[in-house]
Tab-separated table of C-alpha atoms in Angstrom:
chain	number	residue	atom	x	y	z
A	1	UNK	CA	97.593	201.297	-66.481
A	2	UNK	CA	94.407	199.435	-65.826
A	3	UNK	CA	95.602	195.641	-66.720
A	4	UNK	CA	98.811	194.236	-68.221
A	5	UNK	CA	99.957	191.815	-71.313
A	6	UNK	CA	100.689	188.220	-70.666
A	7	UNK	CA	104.511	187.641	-70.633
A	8	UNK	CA	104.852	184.153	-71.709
A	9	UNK	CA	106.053	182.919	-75.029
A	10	UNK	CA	102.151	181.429	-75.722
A	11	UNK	CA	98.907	183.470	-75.304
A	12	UNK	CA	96.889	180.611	-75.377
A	13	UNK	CA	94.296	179.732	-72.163
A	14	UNK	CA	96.173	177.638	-69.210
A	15	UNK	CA	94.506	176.131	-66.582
A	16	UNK	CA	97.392	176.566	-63.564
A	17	UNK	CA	96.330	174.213	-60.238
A	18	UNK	CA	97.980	175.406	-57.018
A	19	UNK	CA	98.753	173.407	-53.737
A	20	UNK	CA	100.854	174.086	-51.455
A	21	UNK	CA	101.524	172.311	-47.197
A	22	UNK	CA	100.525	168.775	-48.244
A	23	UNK	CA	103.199	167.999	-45.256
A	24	UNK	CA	102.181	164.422	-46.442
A	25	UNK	CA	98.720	164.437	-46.750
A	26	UNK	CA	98.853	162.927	-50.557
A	27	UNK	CA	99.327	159.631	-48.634
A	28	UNK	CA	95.963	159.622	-47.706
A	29	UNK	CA	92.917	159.725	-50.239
A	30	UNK	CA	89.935	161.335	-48.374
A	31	UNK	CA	91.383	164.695	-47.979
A	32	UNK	CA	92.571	166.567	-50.950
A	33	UNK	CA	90.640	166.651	-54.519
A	34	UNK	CA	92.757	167.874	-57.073
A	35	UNK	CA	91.054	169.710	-60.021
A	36	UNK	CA	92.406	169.291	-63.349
A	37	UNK	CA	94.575	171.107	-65.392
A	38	UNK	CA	97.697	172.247	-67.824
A	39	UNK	CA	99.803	172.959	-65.151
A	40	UNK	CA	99.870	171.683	-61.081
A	41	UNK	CA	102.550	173.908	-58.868
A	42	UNK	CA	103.347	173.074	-55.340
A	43	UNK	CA	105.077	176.111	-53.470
A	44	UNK	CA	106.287	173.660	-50.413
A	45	UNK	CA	106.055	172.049	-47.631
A	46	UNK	CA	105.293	168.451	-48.616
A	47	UNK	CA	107.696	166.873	-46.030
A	48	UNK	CA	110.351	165.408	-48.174
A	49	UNK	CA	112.869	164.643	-45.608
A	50	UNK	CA	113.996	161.126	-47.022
A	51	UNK	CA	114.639	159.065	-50.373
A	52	UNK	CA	111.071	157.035	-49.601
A	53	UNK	CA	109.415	160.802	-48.829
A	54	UNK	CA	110.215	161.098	-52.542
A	55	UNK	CA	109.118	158.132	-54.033
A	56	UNK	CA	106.024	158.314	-52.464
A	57	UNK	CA	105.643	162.305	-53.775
A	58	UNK	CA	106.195	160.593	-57.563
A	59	UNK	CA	103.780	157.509	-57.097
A	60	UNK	CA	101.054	160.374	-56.137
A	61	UNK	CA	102.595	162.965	-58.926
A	62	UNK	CA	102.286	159.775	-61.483
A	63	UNK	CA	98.356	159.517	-60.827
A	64	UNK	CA	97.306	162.729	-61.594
A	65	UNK	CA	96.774	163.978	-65.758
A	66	UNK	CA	98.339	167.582	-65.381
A	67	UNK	CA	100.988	167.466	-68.307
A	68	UNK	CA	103.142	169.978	-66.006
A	69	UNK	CA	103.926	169.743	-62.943
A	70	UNK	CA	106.351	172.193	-60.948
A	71	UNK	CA	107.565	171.480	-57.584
A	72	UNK	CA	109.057	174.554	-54.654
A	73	UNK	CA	109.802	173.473	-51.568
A	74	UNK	CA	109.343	175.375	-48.432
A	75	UNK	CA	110.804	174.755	-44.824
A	76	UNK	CA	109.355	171.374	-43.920
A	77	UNK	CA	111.415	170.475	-46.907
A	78	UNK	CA	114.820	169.388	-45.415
A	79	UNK	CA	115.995	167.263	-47.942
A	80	UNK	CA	115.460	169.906	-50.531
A	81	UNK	CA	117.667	172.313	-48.426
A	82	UNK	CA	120.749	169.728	-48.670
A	83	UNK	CA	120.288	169.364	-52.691
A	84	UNK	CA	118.544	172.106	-53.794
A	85	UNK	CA	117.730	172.012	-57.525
A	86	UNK	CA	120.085	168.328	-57.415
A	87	UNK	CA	116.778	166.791	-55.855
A	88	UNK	CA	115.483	165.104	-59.014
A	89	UNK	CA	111.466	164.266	-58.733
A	90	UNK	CA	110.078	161.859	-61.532
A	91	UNK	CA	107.252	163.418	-63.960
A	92	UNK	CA	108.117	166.865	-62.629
A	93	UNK	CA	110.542	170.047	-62.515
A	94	UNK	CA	111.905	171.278	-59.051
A	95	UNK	CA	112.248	175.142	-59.533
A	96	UNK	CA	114.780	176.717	-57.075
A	97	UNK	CA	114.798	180.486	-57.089
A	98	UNK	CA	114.664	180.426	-61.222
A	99	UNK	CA	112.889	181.491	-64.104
A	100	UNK	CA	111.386	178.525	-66.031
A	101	UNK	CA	109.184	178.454	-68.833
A	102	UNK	CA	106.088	175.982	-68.217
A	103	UNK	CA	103.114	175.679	-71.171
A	104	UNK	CA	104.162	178.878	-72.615
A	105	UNK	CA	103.937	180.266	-69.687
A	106	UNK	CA	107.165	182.399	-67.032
A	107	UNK	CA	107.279	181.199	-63.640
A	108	UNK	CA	109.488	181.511	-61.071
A	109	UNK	CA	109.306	179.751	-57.568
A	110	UNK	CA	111.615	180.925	-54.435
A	111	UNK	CA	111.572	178.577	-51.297
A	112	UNK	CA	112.637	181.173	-48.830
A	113	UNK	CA	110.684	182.482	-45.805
A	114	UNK	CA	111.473	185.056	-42.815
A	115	UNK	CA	112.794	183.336	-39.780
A	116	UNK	CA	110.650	180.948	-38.283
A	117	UNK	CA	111.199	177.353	-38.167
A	118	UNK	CA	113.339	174.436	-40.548
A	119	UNK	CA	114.795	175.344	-43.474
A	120	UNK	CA	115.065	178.205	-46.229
A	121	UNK	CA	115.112	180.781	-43.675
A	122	UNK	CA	116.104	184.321	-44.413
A	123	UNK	CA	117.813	185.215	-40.899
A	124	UNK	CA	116.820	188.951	-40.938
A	125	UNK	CA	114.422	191.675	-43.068
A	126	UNK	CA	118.308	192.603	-44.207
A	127	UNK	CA	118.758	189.389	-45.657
A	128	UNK	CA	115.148	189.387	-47.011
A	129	UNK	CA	115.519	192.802	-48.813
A	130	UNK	CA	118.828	191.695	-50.238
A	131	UNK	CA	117.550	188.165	-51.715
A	132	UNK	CA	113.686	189.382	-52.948
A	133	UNK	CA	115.414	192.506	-54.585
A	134	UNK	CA	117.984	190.341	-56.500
A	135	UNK	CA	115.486	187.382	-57.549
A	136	UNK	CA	112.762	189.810	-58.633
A	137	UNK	CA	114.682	192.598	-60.655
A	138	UNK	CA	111.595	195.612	-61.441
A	139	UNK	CA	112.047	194.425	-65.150
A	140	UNK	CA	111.320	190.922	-64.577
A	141	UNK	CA	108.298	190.205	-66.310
A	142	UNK	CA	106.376	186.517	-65.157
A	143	UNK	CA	103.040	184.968	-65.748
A	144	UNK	CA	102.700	182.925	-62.457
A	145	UNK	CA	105.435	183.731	-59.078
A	146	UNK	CA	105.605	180.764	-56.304
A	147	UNK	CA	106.533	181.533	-52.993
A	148	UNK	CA	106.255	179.424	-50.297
A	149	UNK	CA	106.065	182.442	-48.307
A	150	UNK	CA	103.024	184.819	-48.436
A	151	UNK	CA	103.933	188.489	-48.559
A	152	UNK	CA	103.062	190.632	-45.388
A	153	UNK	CA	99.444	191.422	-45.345
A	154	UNK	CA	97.904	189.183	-47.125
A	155	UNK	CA	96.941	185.354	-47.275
A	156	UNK	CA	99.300	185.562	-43.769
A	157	UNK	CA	97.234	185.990	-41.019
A	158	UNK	CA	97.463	183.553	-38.339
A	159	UNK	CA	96.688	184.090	-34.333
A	160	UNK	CA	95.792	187.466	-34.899
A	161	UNK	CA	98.970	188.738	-36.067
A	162	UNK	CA	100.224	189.359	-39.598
A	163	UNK	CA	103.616	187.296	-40.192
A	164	UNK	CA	104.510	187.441	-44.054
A	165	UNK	CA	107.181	188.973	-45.998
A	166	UNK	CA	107.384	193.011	-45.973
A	167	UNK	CA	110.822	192.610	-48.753
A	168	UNK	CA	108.913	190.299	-50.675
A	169	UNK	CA	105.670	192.584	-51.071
A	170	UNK	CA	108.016	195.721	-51.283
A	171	UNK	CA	110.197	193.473	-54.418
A	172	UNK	CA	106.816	192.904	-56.183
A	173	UNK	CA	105.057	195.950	-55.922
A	174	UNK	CA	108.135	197.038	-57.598
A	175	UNK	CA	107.805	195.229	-60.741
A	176	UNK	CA	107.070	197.054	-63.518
A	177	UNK	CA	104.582	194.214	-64.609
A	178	UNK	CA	102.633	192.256	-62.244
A	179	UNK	CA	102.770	188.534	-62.672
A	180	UNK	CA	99.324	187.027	-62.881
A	181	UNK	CA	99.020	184.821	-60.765
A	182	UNK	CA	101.100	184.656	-57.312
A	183	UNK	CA	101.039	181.214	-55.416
A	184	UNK	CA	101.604	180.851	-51.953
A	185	UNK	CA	101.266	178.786	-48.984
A	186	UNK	CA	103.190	178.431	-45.224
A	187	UNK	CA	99.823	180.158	-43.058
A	188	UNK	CA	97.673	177.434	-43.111
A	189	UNK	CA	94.871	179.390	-41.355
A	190	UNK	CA	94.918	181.564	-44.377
A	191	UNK	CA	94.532	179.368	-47.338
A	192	UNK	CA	91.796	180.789	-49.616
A	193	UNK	CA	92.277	183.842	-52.263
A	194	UNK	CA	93.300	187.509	-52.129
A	195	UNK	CA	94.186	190.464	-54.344
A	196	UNK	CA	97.651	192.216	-53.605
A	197	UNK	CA	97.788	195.776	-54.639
A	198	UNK	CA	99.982	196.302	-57.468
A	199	UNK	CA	100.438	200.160	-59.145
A	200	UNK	CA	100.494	198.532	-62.367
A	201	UNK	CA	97.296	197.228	-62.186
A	202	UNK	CA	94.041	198.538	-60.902
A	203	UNK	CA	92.398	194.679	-60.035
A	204	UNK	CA	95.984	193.846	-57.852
A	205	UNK	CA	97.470	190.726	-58.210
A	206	UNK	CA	95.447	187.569	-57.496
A	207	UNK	CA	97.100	185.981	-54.577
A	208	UNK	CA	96.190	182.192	-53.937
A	209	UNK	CA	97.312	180.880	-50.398
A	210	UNK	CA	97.284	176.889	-51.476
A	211	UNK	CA	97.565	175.785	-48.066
A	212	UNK	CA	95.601	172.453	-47.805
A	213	UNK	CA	96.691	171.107	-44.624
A	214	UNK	CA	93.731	172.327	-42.657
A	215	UNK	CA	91.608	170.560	-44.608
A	216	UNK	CA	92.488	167.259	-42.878
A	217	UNK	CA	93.042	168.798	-38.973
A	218	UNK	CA	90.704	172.107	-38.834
A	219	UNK	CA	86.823	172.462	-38.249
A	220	UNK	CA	85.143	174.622	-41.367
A	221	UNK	CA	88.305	174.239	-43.701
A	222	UNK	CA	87.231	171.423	-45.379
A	223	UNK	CA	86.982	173.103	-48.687
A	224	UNK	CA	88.020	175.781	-48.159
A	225	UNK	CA	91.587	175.027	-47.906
A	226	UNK	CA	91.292	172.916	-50.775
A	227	UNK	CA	93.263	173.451	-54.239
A	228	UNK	CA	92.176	175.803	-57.006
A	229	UNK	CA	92.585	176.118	-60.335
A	230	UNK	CA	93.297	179.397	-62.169
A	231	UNK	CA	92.333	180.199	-65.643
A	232	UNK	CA	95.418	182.510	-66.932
A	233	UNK	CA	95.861	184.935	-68.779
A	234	UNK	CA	92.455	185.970	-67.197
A	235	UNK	CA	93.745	185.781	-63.654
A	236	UNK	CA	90.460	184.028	-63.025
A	237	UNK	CA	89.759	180.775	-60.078
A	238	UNK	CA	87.283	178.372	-62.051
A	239	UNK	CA	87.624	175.614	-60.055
A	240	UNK	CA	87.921	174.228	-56.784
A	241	UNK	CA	88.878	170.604	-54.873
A	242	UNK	CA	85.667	169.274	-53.514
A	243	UNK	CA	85.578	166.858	-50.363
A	244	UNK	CA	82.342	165.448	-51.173
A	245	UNK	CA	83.813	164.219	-54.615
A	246	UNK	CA	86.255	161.892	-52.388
A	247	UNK	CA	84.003	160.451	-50.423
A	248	UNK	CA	84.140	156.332	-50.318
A	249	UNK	CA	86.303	156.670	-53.067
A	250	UNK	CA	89.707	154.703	-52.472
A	251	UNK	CA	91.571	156.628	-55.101
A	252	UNK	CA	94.479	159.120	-53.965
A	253	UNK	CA	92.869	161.868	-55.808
A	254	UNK	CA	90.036	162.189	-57.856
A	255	UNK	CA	89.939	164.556	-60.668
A	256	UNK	CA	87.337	166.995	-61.543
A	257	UNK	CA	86.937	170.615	-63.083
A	258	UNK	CA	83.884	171.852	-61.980
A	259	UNK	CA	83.472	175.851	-62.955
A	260	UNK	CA	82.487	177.971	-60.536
């Protein structure tokens, strides 16, 4: 078929923000410009290894209007690993490999990633296959999927090699419906957007790798690697974090939704 229905309860307009690898960067305020929204996910990797790593995640969370706020964790994550879905963040809800409903709209977020380094590591593609095809049944139906992981292929490329999921693609090219939106991170060198190939739809799935830590530490990522917001059900990026808005500006974030 050439598109599919929204599966959320509401089929009103959302505006969903994505970030994703802060690893701490929301302690500063000249890197990251947060656009404005209904709905701000993180898919991991903020570096919330203590109590204080927290508290300082909820003073930032508290500053910024997005009535919901959804946090994944990816392998940086370590205290996360030890308590799971028992790590309680103020202002927002931790999703651990479960279907929520946020602003009317299905989302799921998984924390897991193929071997590599830390935490939430699937040990083998065995392992992978196993977990990816029990979280993401074919009849699952979801507006908005978070991964911290990227699947293989796309919004993964770093050094010149390909590292993302192959069971994760294979579980969601399965689905019966696409989700609309799929949020990623973990690559840093690939933050910016793709379209996954999906046979339910001919457009794919749009595919945001919200990797912003190479806005602060790599030449020509500046904006590039900074958030975006996604109009749903349209599947549609109309806005994006803007450096320039931050400059001499001693706020943590400054908020903006500039269409594009």
């Amino acid at each position: 078929m050439s598109g599919h229905e929204p599966h959320g309860s509401a089929t009103a307009r959302r505006v969903v923000v994505s970030i994703s690898d802060i690893h701490g960067l929301h302690r500063r305020g000249d890197v990251i410009d947060v656009p404005d929204g209904d709905v701000l996910v993180i898919a991991g990797d903020i570096e919330l290894r203590s109590a204080r790593d927290v508290a300082d995640l909820e003073a930032w969370l508290s500053g910024l209007p997005h009535p919901h706020k959804v946090v994944g964790f990816g392998n940086m994550d370590s205290l996360s690993y030890e308590a799971g879905e028992g790590l309680r963040i103020a202002g927002a809800e931790v999703v651990v490999d479960r279907v929520v409903e946020v602003a009317g709209l299905r989302l799921l977020a998984s924390p897991w990633s193929p071997r590599f380094y830390g935490v939430w590591q699937l040990r083998d593609e065995a392992a992978g296959a196993a977990h990816w095809s029990a979280l993401l049944p074919p009849d699952l139906q979801l507006d908005v999927l978070v991964t911290h992981t990227p699947p293989y292929g796309h919004g993964d490329l770093t050094r010149g090699s390909h590292v993302g999921d192959k069971q994760l693609l294979a579980a969601v090219q399965a689905l019966h419906r696409p989700p609309r939106l799929w949020i990623c991170g973990h690559i840093h060198e690939s933050a910016g957007e793709y379209r996954v190939p999906h046979p339910a739809s001919e457009q794919g799935i749009l595919l945001i790798n919200a990797a912003v830590f190479n806005a602060a530490s790599k030449k020509g990522f500046e904006r590039r690697a900074q958030p975006r917001a996604v109009l749903l059900p349209e599947g549609r990026v109309v806005a994006q974090g803007d450096p320039a808005r931050l400059a001499g500006s001693g706020m943590t974030v400054r908020m903006s939704l500039q269409v594009r």
